[in-house]
GROMACS .gro file of N, CA and C in nm:
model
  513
    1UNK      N    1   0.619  -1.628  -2.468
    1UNK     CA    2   0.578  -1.524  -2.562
    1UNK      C    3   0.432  -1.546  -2.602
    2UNK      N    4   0.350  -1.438  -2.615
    2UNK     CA    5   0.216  -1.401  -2.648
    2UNK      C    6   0.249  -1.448  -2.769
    3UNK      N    7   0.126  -1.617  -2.796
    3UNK     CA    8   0.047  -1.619  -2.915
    3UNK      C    9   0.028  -1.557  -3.027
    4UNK      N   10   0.035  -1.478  -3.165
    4UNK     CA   11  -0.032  -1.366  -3.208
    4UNK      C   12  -0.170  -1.407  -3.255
    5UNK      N   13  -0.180  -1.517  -3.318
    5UNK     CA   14  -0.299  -1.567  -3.358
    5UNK      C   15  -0.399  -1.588  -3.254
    6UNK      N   16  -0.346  -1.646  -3.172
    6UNK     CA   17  -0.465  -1.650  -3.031
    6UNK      C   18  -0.495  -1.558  -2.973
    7UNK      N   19  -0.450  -1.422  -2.985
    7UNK     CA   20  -0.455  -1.296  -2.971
    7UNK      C   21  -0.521  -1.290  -3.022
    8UNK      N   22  -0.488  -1.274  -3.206
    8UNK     CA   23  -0.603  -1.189  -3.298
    8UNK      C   24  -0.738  -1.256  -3.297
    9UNK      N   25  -0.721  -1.417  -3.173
    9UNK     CA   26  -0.877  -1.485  -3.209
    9UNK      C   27  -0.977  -1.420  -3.049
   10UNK      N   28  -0.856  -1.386  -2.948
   10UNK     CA   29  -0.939  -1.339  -2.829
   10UNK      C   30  -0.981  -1.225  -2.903
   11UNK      N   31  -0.863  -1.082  -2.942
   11UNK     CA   32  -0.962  -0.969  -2.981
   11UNK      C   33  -1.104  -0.981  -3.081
   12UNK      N   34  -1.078  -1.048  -3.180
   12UNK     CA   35  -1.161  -1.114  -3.291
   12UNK      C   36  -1.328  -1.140  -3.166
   13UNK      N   37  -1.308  -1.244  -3.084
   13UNK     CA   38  -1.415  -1.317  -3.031
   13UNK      C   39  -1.479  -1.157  -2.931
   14UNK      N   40  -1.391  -1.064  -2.874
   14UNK     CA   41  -1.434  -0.971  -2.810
   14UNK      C   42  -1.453  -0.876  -2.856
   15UNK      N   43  -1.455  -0.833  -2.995
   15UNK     CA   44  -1.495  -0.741  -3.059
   15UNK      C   45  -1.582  -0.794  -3.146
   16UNK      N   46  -1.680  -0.898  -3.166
   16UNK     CA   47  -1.795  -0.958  -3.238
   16UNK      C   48  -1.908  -0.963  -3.117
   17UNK      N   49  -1.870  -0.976  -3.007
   17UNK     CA   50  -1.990  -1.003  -2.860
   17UNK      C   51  -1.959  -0.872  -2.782
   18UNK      N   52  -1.920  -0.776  -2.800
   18UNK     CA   53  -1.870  -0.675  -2.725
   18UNK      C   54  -2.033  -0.588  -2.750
   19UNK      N   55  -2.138  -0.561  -2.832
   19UNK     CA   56  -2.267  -0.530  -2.799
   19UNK      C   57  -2.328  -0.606  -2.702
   20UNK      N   58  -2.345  -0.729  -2.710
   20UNK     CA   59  -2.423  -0.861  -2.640
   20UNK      C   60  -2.318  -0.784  -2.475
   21UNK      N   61  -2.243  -0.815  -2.500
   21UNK     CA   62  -2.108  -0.803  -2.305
   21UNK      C   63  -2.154  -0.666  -2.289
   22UNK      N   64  -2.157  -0.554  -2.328
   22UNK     CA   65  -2.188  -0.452  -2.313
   22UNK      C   66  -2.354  -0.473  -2.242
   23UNK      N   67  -2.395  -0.485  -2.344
   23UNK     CA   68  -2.591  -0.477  -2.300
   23UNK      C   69  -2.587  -0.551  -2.173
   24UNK      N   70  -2.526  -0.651  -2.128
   24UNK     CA   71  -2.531  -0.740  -2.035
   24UNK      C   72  -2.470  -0.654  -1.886
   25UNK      N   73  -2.357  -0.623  -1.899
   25UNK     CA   74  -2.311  -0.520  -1.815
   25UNK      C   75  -2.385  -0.369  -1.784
   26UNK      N   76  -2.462  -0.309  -1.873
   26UNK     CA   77  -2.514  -0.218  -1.845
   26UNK      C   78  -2.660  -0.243  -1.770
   27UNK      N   79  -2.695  -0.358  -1.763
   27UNK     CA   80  -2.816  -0.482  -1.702
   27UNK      C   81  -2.753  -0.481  -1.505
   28UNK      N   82  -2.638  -0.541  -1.533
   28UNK     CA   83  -2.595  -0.557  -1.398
   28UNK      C   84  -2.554  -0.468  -1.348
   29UNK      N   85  -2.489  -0.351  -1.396
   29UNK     CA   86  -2.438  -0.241  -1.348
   29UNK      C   87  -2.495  -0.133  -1.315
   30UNK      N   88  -2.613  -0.101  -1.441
   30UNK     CA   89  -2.701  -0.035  -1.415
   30UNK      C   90  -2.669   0.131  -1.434
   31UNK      N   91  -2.557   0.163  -1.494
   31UNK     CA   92  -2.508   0.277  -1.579
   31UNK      C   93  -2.417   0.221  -1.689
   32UNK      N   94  -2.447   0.310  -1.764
   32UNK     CA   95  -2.388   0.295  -1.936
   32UNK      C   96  -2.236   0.314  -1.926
   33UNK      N   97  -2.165   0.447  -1.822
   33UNK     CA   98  -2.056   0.476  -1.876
   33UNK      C   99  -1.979   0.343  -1.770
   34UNK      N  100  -2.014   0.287  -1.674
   34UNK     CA  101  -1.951   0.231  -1.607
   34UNK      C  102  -1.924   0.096  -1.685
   35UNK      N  103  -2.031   0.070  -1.754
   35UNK     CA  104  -2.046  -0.061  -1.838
   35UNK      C  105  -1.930  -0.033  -1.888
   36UNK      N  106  -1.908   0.049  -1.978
   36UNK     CA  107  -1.831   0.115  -2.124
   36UNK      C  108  -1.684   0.104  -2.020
   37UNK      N  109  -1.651   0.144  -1.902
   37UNK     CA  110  -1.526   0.177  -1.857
   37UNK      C  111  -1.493   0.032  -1.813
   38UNK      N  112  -1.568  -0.066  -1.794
   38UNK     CA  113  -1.541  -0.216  -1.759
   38UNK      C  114  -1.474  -0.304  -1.868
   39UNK      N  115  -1.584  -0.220  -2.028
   39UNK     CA  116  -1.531  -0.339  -2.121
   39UNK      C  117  -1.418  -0.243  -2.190
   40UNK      N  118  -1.349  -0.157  -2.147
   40UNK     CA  119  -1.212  -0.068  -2.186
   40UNK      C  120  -1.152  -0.167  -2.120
   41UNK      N  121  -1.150  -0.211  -1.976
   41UNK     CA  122  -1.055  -0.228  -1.905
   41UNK      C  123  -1.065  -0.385  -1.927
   42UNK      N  124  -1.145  -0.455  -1.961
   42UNK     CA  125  -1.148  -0.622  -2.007
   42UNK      C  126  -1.074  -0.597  -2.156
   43UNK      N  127  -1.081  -0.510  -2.254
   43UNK     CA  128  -1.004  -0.495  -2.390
   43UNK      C  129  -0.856  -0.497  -2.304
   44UNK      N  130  -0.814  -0.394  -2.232
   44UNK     CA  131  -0.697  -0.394  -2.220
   44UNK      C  132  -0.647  -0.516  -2.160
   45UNK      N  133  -0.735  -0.571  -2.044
   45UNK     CA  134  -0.658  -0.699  -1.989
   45UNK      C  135  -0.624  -0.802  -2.092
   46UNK      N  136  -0.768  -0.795  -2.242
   46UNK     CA  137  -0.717  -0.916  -2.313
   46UNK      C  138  -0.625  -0.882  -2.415
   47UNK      N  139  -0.595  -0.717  -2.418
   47UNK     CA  140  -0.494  -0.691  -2.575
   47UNK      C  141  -0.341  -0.761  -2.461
   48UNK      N  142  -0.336  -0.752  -2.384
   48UNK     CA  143  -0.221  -0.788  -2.293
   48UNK      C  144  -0.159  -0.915  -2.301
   49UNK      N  145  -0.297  -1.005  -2.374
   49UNK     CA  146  -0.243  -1.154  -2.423
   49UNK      C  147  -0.216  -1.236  -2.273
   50UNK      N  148  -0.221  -1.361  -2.316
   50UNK     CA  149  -0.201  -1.486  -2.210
   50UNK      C  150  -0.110  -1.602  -2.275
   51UNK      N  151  -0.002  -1.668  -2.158
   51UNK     CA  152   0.050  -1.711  -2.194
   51UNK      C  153   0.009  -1.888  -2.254
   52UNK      N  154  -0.172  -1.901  -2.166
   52UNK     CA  155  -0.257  -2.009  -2.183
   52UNK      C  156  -0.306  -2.061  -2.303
   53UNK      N  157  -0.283  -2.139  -2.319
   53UNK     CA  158  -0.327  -2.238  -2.455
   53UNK      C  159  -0.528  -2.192  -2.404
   54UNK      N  160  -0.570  -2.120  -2.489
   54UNK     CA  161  -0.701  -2.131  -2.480
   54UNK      C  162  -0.799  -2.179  -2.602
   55UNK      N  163  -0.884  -2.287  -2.556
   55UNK     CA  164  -0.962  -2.335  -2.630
   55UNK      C  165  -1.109  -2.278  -2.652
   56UNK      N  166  -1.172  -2.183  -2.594
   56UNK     CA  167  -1.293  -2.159  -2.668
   56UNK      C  168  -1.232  -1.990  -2.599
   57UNK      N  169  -1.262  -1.928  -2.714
   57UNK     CA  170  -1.201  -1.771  -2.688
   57UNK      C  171  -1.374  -1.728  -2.649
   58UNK      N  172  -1.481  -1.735  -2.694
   58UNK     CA  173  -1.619  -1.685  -2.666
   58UNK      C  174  -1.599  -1.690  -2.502
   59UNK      N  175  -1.588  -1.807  -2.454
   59UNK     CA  176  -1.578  -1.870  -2.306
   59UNK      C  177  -1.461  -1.749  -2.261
   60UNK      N  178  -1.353  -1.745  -2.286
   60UNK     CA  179  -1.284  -1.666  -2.203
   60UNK      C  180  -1.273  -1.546  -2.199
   61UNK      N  181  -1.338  -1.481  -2.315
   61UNK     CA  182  -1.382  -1.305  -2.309
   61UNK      C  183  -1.521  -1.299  -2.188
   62UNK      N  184  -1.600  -1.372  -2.232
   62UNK     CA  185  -1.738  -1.342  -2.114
   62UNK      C  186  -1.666  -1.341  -1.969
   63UNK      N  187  -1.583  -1.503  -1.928
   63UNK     CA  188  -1.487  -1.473  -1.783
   63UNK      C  189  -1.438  -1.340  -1.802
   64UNK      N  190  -1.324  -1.309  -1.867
   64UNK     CA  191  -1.303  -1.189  -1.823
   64UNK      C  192  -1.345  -1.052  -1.809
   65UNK      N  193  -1.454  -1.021  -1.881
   65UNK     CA  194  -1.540  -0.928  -1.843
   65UNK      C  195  -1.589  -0.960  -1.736
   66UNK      N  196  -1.681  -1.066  -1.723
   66UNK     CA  197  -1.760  -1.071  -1.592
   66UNK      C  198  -1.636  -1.050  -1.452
   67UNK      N  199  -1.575  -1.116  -1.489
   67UNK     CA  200  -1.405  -1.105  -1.398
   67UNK      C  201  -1.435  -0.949  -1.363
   68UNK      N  202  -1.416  -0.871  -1.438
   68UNK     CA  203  -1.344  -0.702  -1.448
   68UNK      C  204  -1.481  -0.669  -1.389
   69UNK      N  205  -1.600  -0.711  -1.394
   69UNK     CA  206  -1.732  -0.650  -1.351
   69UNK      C  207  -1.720  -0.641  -1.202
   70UNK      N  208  -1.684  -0.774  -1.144
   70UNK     CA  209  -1.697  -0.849  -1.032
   70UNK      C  210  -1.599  -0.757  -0.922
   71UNK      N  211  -1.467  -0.743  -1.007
   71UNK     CA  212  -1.374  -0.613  -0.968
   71UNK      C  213  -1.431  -0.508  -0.936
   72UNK      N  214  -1.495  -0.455  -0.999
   72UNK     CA  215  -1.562  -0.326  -0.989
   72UNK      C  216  -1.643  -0.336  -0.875
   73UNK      N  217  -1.738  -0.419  -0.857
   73UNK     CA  218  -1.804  -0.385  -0.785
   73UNK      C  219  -1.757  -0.420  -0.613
   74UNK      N  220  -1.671  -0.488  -0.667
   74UNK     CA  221  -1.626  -0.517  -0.540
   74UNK      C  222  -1.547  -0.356  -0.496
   75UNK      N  223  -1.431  -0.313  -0.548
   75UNK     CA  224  -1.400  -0.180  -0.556
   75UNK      C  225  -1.468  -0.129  -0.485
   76UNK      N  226  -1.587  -0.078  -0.497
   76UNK     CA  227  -1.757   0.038  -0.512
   76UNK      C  228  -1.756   0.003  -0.392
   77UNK      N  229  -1.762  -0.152  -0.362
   77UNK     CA  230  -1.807  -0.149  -0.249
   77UNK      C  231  -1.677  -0.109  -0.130
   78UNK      N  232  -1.604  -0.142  -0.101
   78UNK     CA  233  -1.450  -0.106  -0.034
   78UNK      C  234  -1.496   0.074  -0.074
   79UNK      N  235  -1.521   0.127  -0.133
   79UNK     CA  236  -1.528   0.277  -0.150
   79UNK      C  237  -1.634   0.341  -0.101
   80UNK      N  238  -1.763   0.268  -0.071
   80UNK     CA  239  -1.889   0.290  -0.033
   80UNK      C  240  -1.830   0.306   0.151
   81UNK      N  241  -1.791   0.137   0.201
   81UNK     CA  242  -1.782   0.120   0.304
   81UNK      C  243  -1.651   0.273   0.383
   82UNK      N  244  -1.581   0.319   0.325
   82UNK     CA  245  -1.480   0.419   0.369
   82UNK      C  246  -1.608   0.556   0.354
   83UNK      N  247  -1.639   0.538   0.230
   83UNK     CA  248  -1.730   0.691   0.240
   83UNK      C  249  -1.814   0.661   0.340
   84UNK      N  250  -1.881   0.564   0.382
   84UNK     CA  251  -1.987   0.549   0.535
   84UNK      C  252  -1.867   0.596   0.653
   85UNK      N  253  -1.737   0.554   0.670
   85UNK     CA  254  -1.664   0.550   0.782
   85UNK      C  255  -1.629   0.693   0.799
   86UNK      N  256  -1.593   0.774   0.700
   86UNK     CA  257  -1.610   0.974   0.672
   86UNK      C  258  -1.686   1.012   0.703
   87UNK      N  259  -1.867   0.958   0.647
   87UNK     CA  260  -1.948   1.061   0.734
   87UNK      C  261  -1.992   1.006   0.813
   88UNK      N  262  -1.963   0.917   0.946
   88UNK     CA  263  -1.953   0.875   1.052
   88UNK      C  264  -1.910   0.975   1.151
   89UNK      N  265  -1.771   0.977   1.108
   89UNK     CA  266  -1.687   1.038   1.140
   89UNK      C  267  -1.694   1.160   1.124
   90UNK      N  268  -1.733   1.248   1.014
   90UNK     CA  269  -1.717   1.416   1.008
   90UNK      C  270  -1.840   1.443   1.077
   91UNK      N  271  -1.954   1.334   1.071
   91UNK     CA  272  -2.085   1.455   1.035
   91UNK      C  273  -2.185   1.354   1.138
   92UNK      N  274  -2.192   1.310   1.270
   92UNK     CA  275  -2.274   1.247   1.355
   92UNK      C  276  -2.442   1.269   1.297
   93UNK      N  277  -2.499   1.173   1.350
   93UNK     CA  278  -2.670   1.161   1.324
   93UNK      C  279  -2.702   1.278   1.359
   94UNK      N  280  -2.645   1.286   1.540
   94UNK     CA  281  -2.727   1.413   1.599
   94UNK      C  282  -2.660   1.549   1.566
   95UNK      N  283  -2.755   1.620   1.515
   95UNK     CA  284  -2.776   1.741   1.485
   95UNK      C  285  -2.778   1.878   1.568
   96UNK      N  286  -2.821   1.828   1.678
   96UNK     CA  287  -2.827   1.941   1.813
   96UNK      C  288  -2.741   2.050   1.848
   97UNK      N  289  -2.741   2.143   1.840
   97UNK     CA  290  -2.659   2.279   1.863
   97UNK      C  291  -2.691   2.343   1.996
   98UNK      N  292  -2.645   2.279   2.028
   98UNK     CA  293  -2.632   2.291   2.208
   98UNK      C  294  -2.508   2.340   2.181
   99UNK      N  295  -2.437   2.482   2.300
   99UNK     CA  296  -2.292   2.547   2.317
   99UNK      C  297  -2.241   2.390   2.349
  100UNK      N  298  -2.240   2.362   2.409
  100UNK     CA  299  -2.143   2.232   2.460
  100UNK      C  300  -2.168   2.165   2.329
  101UNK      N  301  -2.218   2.134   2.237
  101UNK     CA  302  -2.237   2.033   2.158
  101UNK      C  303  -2.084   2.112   2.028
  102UNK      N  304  -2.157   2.222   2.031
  102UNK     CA  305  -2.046   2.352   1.929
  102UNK      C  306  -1.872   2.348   1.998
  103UNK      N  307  -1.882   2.364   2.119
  103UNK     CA  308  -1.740   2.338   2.206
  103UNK      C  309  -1.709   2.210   2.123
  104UNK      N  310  -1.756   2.129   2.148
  104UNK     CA  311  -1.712   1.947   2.148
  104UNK      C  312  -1.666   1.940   1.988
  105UNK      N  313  -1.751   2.006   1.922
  105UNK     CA  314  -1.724   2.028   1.796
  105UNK      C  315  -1.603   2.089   1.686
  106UNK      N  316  -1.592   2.159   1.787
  106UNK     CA  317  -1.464   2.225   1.757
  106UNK      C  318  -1.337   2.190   1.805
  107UNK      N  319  -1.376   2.132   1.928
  107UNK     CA  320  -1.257   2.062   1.989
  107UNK      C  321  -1.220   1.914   1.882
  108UNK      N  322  -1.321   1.871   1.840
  108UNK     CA  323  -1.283   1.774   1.742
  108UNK      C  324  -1.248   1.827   1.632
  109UNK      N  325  -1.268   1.891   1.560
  109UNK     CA  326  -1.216   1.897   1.389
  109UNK      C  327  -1.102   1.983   1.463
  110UNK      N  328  -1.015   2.044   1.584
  110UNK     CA  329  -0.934   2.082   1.597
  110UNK      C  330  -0.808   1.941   1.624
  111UNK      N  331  -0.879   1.866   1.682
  111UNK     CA  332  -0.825   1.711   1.683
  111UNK      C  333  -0.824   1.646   1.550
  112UNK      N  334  -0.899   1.651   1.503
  112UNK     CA  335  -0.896   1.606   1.342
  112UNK      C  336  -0.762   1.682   1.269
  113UNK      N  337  -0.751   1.792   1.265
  113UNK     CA  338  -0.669   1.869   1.180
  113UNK      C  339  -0.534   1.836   1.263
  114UNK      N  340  -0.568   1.819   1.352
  114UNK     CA  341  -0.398   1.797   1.433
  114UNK      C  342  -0.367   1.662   1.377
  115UNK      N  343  -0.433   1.580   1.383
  115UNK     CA  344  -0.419   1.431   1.335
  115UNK      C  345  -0.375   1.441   1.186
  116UNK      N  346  -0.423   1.494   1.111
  116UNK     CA  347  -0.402   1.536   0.975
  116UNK      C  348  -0.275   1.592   0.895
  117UNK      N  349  -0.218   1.666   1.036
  117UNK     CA  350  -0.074   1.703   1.019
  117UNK      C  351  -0.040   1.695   1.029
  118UNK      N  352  -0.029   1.526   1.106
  118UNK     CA  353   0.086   1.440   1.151
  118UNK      C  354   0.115   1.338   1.053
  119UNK      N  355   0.013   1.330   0.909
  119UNK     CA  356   0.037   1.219   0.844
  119UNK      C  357   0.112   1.287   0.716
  120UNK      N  358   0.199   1.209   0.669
  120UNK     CA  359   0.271   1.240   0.575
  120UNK      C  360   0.182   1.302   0.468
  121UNK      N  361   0.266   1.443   0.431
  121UNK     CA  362   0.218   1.523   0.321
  121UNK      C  363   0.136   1.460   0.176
  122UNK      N  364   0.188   1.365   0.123
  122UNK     CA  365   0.149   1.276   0.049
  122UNK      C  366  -0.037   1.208   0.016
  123UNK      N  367  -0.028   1.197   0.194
  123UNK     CA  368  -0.151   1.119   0.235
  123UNK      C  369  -0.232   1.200   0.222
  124UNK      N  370  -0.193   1.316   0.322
  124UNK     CA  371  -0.283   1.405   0.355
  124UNK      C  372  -0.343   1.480   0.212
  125UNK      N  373  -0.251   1.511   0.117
  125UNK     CA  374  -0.317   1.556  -0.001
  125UNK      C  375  -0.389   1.423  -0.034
  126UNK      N  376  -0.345   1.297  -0.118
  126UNK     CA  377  -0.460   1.204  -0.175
  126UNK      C  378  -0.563   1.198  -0.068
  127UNK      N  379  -0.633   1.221   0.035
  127UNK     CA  380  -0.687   1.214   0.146
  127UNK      C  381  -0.805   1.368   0.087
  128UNK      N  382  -0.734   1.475   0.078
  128UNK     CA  383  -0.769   1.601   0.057
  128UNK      C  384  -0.878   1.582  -0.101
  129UNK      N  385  -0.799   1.555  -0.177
  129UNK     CA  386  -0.839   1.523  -0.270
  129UNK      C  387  -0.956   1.431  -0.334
  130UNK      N  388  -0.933   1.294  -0.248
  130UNK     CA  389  -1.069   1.194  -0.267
  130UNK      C  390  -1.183   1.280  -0.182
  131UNK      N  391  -1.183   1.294  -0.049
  131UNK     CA  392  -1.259   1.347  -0.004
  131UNK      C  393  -1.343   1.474   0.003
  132UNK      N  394  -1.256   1.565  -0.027
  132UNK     CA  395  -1.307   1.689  -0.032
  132UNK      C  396  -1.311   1.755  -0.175
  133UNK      N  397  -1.246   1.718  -0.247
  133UNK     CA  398  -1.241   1.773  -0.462
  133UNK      C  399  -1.301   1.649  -0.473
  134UNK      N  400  -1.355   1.562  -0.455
  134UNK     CA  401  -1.433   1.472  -0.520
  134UNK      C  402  -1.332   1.372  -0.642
  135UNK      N  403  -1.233   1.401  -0.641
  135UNK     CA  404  -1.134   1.276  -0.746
  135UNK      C  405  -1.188   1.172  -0.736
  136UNK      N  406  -1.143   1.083  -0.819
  136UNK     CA  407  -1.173   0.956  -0.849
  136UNK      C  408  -1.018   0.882  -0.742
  137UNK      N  409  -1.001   0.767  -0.774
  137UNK     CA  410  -0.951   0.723  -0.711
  137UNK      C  411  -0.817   0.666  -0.838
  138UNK      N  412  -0.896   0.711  -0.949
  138UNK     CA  413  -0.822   0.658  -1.078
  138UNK      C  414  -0.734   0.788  -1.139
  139UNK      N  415  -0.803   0.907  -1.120
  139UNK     CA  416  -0.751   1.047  -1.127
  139UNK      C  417  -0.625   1.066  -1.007
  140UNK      N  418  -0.694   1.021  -0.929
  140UNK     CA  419  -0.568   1.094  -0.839
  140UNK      C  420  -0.445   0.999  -0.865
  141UNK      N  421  -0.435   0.820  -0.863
  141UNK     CA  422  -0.343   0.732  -0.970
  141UNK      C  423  -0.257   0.817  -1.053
  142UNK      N  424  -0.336   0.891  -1.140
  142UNK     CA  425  -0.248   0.917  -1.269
  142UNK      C  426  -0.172   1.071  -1.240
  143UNK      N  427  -0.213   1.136  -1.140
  143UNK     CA  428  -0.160   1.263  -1.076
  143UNK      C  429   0.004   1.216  -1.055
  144UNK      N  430  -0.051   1.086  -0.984
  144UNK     CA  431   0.062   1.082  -0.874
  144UNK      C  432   0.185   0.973  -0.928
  145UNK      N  433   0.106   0.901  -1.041
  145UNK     CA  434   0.178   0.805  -1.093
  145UNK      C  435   0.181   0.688  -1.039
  146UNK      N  436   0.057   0.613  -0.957
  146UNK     CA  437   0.089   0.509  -0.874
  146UNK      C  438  -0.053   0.453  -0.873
  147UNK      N  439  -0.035   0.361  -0.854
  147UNK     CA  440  -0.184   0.258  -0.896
  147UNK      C  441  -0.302   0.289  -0.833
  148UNK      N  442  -0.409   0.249  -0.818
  148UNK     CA  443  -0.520   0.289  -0.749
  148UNK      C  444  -0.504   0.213  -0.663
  149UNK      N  445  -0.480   0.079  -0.597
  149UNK     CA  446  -0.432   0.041  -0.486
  149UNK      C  447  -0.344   0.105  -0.370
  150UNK      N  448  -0.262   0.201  -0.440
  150UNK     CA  449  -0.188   0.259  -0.344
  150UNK      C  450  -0.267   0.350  -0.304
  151UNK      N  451  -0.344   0.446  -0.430
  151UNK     CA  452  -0.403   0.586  -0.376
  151UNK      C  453  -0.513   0.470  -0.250
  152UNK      N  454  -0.620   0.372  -0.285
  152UNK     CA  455  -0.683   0.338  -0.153
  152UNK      C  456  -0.573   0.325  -0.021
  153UNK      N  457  -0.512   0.276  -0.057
  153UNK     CA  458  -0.423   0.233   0.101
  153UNK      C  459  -0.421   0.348   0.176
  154UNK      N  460  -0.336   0.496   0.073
  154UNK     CA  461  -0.303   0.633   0.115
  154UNK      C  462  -0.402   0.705   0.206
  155UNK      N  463  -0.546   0.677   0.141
  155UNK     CA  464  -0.689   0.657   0.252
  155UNK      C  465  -0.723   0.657   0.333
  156UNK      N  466  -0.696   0.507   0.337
  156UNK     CA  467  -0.718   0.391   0.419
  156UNK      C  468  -0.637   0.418   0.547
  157UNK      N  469  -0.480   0.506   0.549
  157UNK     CA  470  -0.419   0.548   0.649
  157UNK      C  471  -0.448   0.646   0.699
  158UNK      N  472  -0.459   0.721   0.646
  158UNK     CA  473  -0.532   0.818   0.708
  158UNK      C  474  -0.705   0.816   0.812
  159UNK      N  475  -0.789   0.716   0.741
  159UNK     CA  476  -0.891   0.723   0.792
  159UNK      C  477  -0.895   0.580   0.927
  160UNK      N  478  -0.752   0.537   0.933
  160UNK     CA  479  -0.732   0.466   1.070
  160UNK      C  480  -0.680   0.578   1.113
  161UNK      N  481  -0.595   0.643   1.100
  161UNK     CA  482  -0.557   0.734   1.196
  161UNK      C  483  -0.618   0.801   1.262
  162UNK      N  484  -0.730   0.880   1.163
  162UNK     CA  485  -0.867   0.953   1.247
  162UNK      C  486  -0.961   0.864   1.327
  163UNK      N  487  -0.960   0.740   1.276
  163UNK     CA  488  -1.010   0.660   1.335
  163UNK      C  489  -0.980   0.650   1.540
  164UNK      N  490  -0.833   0.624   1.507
  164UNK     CA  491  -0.806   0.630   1.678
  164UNK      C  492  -0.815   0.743   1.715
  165UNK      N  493  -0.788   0.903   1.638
  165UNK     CA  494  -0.836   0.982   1.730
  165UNK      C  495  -0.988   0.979   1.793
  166UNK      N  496  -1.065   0.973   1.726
  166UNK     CA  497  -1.192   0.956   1.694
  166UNK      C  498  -1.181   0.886   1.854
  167UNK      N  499  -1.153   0.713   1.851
  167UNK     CA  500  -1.184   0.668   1.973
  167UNK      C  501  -1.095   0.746   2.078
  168UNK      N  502  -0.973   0.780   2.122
  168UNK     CA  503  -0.943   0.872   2.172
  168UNK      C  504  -1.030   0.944   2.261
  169UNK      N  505  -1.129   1.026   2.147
  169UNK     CA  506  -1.227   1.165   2.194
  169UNK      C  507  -1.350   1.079   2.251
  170UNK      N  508  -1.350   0.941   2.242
  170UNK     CA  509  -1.513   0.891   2.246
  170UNK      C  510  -1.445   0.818   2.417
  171UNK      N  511  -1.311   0.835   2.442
  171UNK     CA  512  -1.278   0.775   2.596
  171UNK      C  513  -1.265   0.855   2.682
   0.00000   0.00000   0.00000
């Protein structure tokens, strides 16, 4: 059972340095609201309590923010690297409108969409959704009722799938 006092001394220690953790995060992060949505989500990890005998609460609010920062960006990046693998994939360097280039073109997003309708309804909407309505990855979560780990995975299947068509069309 959660402490209450060591509770009221983590919230206590993270709501006295929560300007200082803030200013610091908006330093490394380099936007305000992202800062602000990091130290929501370090409040909630610490209102959640630990079952650890902790001895300096200052020390273990900074870990866990910096913790929840470190998350994030790691996230961003796993989200960066898929948005590079989409417009890889939808939208080539070359530009050239050559008829054969327009054929090839069409023959692919006709391969694309076939691929698309082979993946479970599910996917294909969170898929629809991150990519093309611009959702968050945290929005579409709360649509669907299921963590943001799952909505990435839901993705993540889909964009292997296009993936082998993709090589497929490139053999």
């Amino acid at each position: 059972m959660v402490d209450k006092p060591a509770l009221r001394r983590l919230l206590g220690a993270f709501a006295g340095r929560r300007p200082a953790l803030e200013a610091a995060l908006r330093r490394q992060l380099r936007n305000s609201a992202v800062a602000a949505d990091v130290m929501q989500e370090s409040w909630l990890k610490l209102s959640g309590g630990t079952d650890a005998t902790i001895e300096n609460a200052d020390a273990y609010v900074r870990r866990v923010v910096r913790n929840t920062a470190t998350d994030h960006i790691r996230k961003e990046r796993r989200r960066a690297a898929i948005n590079a693998e989409v417009r890889d994939l939808l939208w080539p360097a070359d530009d050239e409108c050559s008829p054969e280039r327009i054929l090839m073109g069409r023959q692919a997003l006709a391969a694309v969409a076939a691929a698309l309708e082979q993946m479970p309804e599910r996917s294909r909407i969170i898929f629809a959704m991150s990519r093309f309505e611009g959702k968050t990855h945290r929005e579409i979560a709360e649509r669907f009722g299921i963590t943001e780990q799952a909505v990435f995975y839901h993705i993540r299947r889909v964009l292997e799938h296009l993936a082998v068509i993709r090589d497929d069309m490139l053999d």
